[in-house]
PDB file of C-alpha atoms and ligand atoms in Angstrom:
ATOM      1  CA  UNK A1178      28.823 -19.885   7.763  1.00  0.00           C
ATOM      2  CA  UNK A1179      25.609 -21.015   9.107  1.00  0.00           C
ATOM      3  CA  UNK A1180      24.004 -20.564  12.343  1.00  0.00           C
ATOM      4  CA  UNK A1181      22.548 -24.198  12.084  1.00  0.00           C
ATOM      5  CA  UNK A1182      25.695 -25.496  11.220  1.00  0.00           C
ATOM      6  CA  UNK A1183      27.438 -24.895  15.119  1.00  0.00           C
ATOM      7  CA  UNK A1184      24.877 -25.487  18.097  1.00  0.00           C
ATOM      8  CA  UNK A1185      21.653 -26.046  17.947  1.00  0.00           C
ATOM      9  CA  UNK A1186      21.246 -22.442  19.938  1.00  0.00           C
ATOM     10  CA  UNK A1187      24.012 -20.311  19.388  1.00  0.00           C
ATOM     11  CA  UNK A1188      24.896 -17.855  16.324  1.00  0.00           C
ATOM     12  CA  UNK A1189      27.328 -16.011  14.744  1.00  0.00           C
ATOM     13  CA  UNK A1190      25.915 -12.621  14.763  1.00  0.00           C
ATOM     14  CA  UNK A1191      24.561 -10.974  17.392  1.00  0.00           C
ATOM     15  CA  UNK A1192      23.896  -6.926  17.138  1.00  0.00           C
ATOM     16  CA  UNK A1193      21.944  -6.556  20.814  1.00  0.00           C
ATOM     17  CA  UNK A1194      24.306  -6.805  23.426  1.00  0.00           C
ATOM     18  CA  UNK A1195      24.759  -4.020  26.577  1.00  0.00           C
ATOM     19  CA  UNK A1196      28.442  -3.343  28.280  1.00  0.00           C
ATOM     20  CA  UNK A1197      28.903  -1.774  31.684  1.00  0.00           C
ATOM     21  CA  UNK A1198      27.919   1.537  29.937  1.00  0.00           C
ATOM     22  CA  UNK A1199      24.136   0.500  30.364  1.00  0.00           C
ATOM     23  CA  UNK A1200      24.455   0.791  34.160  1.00  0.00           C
ATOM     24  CA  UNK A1201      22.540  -2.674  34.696  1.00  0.00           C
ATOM     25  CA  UNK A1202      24.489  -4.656  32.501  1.00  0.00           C
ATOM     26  CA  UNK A1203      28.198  -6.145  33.847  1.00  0.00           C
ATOM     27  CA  UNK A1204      30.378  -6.634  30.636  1.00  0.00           C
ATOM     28  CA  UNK A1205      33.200  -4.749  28.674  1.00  0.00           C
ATOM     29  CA  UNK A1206      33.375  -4.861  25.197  1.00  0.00           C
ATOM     30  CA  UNK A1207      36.513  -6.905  25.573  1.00  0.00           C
ATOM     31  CA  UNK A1208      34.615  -9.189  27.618  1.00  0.00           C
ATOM     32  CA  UNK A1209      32.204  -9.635  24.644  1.00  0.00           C
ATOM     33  CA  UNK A1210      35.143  -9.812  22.192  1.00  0.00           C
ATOM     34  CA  UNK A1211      36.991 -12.323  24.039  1.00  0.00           C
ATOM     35  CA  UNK A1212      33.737 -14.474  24.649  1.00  0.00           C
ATOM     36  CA  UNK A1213      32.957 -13.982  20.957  1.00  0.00           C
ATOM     37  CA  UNK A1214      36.251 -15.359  19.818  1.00  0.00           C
ATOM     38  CA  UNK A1215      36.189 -18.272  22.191  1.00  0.00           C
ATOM     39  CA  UNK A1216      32.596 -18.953  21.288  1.00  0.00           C
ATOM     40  CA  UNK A1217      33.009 -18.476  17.250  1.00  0.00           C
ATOM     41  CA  UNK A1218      30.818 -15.982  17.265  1.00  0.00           C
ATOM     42  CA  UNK A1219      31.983 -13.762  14.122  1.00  0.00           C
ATOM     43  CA  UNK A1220      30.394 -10.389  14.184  1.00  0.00           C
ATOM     44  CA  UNK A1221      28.716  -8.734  17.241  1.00  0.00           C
ATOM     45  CA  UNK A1222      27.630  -5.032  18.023  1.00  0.00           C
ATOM     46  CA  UNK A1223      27.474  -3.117  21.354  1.00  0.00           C
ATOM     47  CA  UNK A1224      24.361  -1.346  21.408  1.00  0.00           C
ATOM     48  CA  UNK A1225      24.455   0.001  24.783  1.00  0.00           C
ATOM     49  CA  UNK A1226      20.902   2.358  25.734  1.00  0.00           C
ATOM     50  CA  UNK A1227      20.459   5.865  24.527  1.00  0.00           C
ATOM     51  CA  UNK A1228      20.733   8.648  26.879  1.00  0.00           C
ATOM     52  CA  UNK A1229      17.109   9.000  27.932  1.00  0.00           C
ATOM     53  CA  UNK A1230      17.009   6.109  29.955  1.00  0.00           C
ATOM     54  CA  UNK A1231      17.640   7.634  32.860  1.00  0.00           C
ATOM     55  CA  UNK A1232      19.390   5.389  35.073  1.00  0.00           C
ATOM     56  CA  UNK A1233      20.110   2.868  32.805  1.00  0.00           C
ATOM     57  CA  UNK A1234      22.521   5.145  30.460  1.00  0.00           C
ATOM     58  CA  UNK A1235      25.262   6.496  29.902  1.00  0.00           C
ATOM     59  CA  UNK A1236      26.427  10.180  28.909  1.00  0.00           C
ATOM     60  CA  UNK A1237      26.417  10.858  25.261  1.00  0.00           C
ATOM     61  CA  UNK A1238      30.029  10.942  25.209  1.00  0.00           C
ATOM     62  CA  UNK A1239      29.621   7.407  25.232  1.00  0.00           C
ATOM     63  CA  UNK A1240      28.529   7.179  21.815  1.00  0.00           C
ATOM     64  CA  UNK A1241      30.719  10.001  20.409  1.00  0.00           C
ATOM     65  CA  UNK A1242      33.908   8.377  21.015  1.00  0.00           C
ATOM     66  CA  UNK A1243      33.189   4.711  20.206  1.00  0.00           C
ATOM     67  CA  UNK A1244      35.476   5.639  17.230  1.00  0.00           C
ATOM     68  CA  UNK A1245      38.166   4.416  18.951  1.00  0.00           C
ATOM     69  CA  UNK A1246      36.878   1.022  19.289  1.00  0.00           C
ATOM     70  CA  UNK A1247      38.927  -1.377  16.907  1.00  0.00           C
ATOM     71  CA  UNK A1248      36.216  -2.755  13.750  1.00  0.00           C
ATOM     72  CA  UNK A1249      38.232  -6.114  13.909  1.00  0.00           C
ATOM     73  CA  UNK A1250      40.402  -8.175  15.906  1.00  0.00           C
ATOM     74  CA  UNK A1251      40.259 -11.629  17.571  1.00  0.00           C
ATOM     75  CA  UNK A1252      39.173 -12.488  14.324  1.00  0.00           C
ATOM     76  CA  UNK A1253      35.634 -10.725  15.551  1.00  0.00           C
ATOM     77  CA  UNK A1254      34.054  -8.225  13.453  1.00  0.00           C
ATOM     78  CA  UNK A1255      32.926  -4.929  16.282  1.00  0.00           C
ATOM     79  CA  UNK A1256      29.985  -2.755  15.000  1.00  0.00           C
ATOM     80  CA  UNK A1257      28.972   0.043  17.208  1.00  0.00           C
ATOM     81  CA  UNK A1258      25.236   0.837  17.737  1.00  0.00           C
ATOM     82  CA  UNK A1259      22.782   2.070  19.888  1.00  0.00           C
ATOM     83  CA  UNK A1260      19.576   1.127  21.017  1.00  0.00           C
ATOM     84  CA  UNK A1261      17.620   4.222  21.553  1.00  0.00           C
ATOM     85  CA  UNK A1262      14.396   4.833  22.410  1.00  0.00           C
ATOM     86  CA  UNK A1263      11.333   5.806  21.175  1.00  0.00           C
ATOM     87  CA  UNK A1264       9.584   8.634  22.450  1.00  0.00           C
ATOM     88  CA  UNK A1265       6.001   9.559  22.649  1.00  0.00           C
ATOM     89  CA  UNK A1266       6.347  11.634  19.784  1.00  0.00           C
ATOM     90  CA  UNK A1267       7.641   9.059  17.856  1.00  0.00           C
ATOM     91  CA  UNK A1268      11.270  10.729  17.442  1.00  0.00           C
ATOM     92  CA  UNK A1269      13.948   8.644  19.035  1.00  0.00           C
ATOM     93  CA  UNK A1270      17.384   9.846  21.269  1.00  0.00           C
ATOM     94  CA  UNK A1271      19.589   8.861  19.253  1.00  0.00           C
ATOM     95  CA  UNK A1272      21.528  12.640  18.974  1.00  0.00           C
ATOM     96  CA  UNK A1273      22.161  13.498  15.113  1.00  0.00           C
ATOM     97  CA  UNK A1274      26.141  13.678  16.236  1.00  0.00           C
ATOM     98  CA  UNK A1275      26.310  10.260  16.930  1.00  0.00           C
ATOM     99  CA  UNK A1276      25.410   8.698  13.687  1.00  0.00           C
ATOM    100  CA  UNK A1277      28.655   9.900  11.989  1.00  0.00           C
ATOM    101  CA  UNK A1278      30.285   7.438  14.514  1.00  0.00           C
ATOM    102  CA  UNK A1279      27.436   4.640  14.466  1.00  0.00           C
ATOM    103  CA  UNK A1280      27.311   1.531  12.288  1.00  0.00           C
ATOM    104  CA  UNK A1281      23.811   0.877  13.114  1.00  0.00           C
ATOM    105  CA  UNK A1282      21.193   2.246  14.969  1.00  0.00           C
ATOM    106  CA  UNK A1283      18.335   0.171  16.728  1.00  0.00           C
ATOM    107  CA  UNK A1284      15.768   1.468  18.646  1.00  0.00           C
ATOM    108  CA  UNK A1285      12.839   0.291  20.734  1.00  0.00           C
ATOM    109  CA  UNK A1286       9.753   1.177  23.509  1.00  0.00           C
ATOM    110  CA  UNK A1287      11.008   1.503  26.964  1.00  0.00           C
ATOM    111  CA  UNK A1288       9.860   2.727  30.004  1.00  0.00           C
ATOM    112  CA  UNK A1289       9.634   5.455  31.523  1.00  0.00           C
ATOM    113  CA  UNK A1290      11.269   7.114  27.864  1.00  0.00           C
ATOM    114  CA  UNK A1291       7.525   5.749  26.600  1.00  0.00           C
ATOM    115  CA  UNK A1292       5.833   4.363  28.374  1.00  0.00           C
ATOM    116  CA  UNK A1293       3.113   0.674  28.128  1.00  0.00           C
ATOM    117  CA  UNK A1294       0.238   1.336  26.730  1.00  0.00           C
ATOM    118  CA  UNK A1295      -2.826  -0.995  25.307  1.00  0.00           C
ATOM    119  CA  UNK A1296      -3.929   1.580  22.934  1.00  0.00           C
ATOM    120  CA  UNK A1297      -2.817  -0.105  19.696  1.00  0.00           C
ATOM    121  CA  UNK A1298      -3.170   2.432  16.799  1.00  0.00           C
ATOM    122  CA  UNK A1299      -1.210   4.901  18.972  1.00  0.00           C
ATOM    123  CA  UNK A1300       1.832   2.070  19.578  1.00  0.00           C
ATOM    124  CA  UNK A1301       1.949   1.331  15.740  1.00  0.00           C
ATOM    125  CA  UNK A1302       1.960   5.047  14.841  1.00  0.00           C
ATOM    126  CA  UNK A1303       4.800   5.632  16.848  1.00  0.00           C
ATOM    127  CA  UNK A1304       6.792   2.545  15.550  1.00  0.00           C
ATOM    128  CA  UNK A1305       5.567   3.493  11.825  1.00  0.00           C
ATOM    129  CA  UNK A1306       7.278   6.658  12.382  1.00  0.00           C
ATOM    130  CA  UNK A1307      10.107   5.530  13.761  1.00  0.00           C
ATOM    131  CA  UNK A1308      10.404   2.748  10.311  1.00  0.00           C
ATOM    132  CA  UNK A1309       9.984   5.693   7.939  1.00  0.00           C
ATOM    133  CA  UNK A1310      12.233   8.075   9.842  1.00  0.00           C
ATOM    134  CA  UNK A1311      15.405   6.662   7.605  1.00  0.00           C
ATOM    135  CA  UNK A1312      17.789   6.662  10.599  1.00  0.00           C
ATOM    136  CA  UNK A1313      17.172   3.582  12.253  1.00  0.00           C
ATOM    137  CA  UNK A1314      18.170   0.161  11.064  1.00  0.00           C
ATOM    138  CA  UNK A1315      16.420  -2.331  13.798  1.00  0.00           C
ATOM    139  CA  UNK A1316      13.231  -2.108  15.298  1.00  0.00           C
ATOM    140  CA  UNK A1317      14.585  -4.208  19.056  1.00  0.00           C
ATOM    141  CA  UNK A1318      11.783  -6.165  20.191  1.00  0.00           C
ATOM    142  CA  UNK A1319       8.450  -5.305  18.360  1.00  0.00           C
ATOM    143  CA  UNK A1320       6.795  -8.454  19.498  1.00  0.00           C
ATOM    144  CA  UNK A1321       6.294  -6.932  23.507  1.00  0.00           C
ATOM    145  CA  UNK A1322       2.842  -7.258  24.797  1.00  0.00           C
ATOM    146  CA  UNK A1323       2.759  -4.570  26.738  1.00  0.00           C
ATOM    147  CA  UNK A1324       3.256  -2.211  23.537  1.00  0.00           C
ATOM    148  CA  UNK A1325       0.928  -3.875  21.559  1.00  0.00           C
ATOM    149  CA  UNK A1326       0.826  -3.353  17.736  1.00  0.00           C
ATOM    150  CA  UNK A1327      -0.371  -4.075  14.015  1.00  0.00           C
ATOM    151  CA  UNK A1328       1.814  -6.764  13.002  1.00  0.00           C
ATOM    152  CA  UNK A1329       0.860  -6.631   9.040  1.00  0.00           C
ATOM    153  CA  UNK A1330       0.901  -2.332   9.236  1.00  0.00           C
ATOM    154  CA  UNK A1331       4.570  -2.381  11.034  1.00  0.00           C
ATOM    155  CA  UNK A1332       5.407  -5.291   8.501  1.00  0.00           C
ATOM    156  CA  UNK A1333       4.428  -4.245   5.456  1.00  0.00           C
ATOM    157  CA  UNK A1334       6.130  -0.889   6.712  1.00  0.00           C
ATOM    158  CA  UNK A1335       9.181  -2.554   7.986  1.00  0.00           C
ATOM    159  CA  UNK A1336       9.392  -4.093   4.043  1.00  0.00           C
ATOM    160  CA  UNK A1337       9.001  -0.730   2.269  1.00  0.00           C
ATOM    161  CA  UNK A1338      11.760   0.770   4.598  1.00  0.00           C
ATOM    162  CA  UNK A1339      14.123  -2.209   4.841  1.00  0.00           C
ATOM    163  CA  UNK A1340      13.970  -2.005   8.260  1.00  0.00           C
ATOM    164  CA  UNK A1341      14.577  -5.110  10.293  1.00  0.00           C
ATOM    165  CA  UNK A1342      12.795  -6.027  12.678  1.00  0.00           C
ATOM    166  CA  UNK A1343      14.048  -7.971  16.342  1.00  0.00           C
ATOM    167  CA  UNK A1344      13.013 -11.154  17.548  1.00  0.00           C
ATOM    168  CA  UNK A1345      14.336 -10.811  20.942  1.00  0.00           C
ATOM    169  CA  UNK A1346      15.933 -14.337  22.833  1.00  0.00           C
ATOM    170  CA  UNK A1347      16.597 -12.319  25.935  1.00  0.00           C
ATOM    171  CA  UNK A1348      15.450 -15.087  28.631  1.00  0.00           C
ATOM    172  CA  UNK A1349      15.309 -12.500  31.748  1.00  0.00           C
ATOM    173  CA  UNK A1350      13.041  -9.323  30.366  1.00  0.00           C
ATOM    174  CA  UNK A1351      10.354 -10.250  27.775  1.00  0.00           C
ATOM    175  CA  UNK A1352       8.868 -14.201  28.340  1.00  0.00           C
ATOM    176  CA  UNK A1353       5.767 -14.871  28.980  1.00  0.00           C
ATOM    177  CA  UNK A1354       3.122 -16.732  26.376  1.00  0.00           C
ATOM    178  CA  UNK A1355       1.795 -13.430  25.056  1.00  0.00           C
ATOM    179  CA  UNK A1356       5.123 -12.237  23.691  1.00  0.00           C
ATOM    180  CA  UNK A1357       5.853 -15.317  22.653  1.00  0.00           C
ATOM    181  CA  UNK A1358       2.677 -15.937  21.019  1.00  0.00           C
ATOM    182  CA  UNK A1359       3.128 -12.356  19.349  1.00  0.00           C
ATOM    183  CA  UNK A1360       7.126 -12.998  17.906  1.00  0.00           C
ATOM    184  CA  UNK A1361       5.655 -16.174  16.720  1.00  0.00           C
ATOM    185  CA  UNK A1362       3.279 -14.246  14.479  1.00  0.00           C
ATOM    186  CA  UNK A1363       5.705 -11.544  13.173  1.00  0.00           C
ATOM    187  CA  UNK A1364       7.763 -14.018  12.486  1.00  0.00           C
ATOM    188  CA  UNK A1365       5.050 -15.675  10.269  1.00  0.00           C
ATOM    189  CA  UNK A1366       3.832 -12.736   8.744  1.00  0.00           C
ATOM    190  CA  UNK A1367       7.479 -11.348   8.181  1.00  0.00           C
ATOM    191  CA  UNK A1368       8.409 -14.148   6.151  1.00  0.00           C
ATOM    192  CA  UNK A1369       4.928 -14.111   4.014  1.00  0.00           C
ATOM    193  CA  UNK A1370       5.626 -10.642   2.977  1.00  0.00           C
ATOM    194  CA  UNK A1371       9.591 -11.171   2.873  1.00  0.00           C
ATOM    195  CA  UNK A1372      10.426  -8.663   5.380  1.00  0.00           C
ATOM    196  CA  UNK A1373      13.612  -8.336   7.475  1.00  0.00           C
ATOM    197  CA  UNK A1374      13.894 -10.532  10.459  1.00  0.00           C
ATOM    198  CA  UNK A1375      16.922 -10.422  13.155  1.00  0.00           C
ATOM    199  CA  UNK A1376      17.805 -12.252  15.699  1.00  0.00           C
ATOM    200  CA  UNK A1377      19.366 -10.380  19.142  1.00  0.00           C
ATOM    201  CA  UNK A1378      20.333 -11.864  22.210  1.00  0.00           C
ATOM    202  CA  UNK A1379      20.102  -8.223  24.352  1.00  0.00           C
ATOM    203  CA  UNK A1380      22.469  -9.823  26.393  1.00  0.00           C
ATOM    204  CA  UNK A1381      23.397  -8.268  29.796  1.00  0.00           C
ATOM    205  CA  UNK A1382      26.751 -10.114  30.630  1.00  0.00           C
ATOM    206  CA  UNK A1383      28.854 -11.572  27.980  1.00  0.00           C
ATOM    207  CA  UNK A1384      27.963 -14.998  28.717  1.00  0.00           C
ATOM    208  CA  UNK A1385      24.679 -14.092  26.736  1.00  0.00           C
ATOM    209  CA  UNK A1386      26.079 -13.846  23.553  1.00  0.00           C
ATOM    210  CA  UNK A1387      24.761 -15.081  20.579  1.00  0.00           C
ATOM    211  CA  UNK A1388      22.398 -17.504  23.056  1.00  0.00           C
ATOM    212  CA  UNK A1389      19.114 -17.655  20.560  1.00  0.00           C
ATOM    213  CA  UNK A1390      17.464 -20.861  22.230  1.00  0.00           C
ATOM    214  CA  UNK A1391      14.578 -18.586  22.754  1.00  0.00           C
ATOM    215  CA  UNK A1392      14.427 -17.283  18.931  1.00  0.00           C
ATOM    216  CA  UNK A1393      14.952 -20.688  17.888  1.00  0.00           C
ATOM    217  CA  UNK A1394      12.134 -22.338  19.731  1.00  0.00           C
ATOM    218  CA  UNK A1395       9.970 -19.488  18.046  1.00  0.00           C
ATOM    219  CA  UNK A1396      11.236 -19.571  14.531  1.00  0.00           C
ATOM    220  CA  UNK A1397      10.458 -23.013  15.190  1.00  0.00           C
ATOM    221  CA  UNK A1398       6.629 -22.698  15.646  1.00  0.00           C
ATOM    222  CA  UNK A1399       6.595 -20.181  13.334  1.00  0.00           C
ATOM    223  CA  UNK A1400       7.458 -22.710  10.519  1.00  0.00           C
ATOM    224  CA  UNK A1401      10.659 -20.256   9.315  1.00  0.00           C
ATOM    225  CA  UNK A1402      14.199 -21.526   9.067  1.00  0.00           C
ATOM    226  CA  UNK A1403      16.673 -19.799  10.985  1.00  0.00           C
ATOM    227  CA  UNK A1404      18.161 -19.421   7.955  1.00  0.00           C
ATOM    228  CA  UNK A1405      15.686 -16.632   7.246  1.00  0.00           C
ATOM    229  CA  UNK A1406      17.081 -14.007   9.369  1.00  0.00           C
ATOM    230  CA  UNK A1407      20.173 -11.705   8.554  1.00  0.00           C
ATOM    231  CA  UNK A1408      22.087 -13.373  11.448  1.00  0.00           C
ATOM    232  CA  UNK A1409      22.737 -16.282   9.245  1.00  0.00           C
ATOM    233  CA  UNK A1410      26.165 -14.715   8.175  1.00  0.00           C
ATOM    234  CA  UNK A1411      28.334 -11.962   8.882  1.00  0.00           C
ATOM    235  CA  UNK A1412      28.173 -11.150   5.234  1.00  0.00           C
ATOM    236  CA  UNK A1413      24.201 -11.260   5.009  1.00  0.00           C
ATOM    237  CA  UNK A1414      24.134  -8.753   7.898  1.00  0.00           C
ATOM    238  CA  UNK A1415      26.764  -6.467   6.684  1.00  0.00           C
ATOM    239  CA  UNK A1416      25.190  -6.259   3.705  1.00  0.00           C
ATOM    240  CA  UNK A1417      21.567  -5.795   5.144  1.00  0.00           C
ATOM    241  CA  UNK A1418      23.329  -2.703   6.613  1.00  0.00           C
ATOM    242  CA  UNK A1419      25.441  -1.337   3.256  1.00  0.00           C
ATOM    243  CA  UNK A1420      21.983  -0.942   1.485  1.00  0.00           C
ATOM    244  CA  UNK A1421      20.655   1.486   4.087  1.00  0.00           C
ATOM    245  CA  UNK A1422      23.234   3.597   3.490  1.00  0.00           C
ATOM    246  CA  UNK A1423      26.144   2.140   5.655  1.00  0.00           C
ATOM    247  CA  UNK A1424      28.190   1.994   3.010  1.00  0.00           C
ATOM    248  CA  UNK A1425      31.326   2.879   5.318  1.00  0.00           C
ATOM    249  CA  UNK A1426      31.101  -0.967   6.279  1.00  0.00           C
ATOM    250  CA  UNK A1427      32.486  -2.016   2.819  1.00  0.00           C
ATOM    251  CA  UNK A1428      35.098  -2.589   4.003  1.00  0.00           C
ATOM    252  CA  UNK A1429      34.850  -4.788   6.691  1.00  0.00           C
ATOM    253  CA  UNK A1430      33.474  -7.616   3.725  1.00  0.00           C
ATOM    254  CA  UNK A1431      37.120  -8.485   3.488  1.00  0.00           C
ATOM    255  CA  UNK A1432      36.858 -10.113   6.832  1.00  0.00           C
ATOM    256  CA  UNK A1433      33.760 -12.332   6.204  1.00  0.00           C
ATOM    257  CA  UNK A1434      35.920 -15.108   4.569  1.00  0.00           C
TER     258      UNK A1434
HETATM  259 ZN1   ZN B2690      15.380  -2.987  24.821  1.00  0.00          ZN
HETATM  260 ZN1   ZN B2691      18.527  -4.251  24.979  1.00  0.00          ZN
END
């Protein structure tokens, strides 16, 4: 499996997607199953926002009982993440309790739980400690201009850590030439120091899934096959995920084909 091998735009894993539990987002997770099985999309993750973002999340019980969500069916593999956020101390909200239940944890700037700010030694600080903090997986959309950072520090970190970090296709929150101009050069510098890239979609509604035209167009410019990132198979990402320490997910290898 190859995501250059269906459409030019769309893949087959997609970890950043937010359900009705992110109160501006209009989705179930069988919404995104369904549209994953009719799309071919083969793995996806709900990574609805952590409980700091005020009126954008949900209640923490949220995350506590995603147990009961099925790992597989529809012939779709179901992780179940997070994306937290950072705060100014550099800690995220992801709640200890929840990571017994998580398969992945991804976590990014957001107003008002941190709020923009130019100052870049202060932005990179925060993400470096976030990268070396061992719990999160995903950095979700480093390359934001109005968090600006080090690109080679947060890579370089990002490598030692095996953290992955997001190029973000969402169309609605983050365009604009600067961010563009900035994914372009993580993705660049990623690749030169053989760091880990993803690919999300941070999809709202389920027709989002999986949509990378924006990633692509940047991965593009950036002179990096799409092959490059750990969307490029189910198996790529699950095992991106089983050596930090997810080993739990072993067993969902048997569905990878
Ligand atoms: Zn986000
Ligand atoms: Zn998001």
């Amino acid at each position: 499996m190859n995501i250059e091998k269906l459409n030019k735009y769309q893949g087959v894993v997609d970890l950043h997607t937010h359900t009705v539990a992110s109160s501006h987002a209009y989705s179930t997770i069988y919404e995104y199953i369904n549209m994953a099985a009719d799309k071919g999309v083969k793995l996806i993750g709900c990574s609805d926002h952590g409980t700091e973002l005020s009126d954008g999340a949900f209640h923490k019980w949220h995350f506590l009982n995603l147990k009961c969500v099925p790992s597989y069916c529809e012939g779709v593999i179901i992780l179940k993440g997070i994306e937290a956020n950072i705060r100014e101390d550099g800690s995220t909200d992801c709640n200890d309790s929840f990571l017994d239940v998580l398969d992945y944890v991804m976590a990014g700037f957001h107003a008002p739980v941190c709020c923009g700010n130019n100052d870049v030694q202060r932005n990179t600080k925060l993400l470096k400690k976030v990268i070396c903090s061992g719990t999160v997986d995903i950095i979700s959309h480093p390359a934001n201009c109005r968090y600006p950072i080090d690109i080679e520090e947060i890579v370089k970190d990002s490598l030692k850590h095996n953290v992955a970090l997001e190029i973000n296709s969402s169309a609605y929150s983050r365009t604009g030439e600067n961010n563009e101009n900035m994914a372009v050069d993580l993705i660049r510098c990623a690749k030169s120091y053989n760091a880990p890239l993803i690919i999300g979609s941070d999809a709202h509604i389920c027709y989002g899934l999986a949509e990378f035209e924006l990633a692509c167009r940047l991965f593009e410019k950036a002179e990096c096959p799409l092959s490059y990132a750990l969307n490029d198979s189910p198996k790529k990402l699950l095992e991106f995920l089983i050596s930090r320490n997810h080993s739990k997910l072993d067993d969902l290898l048997q569905y990878c084909g």
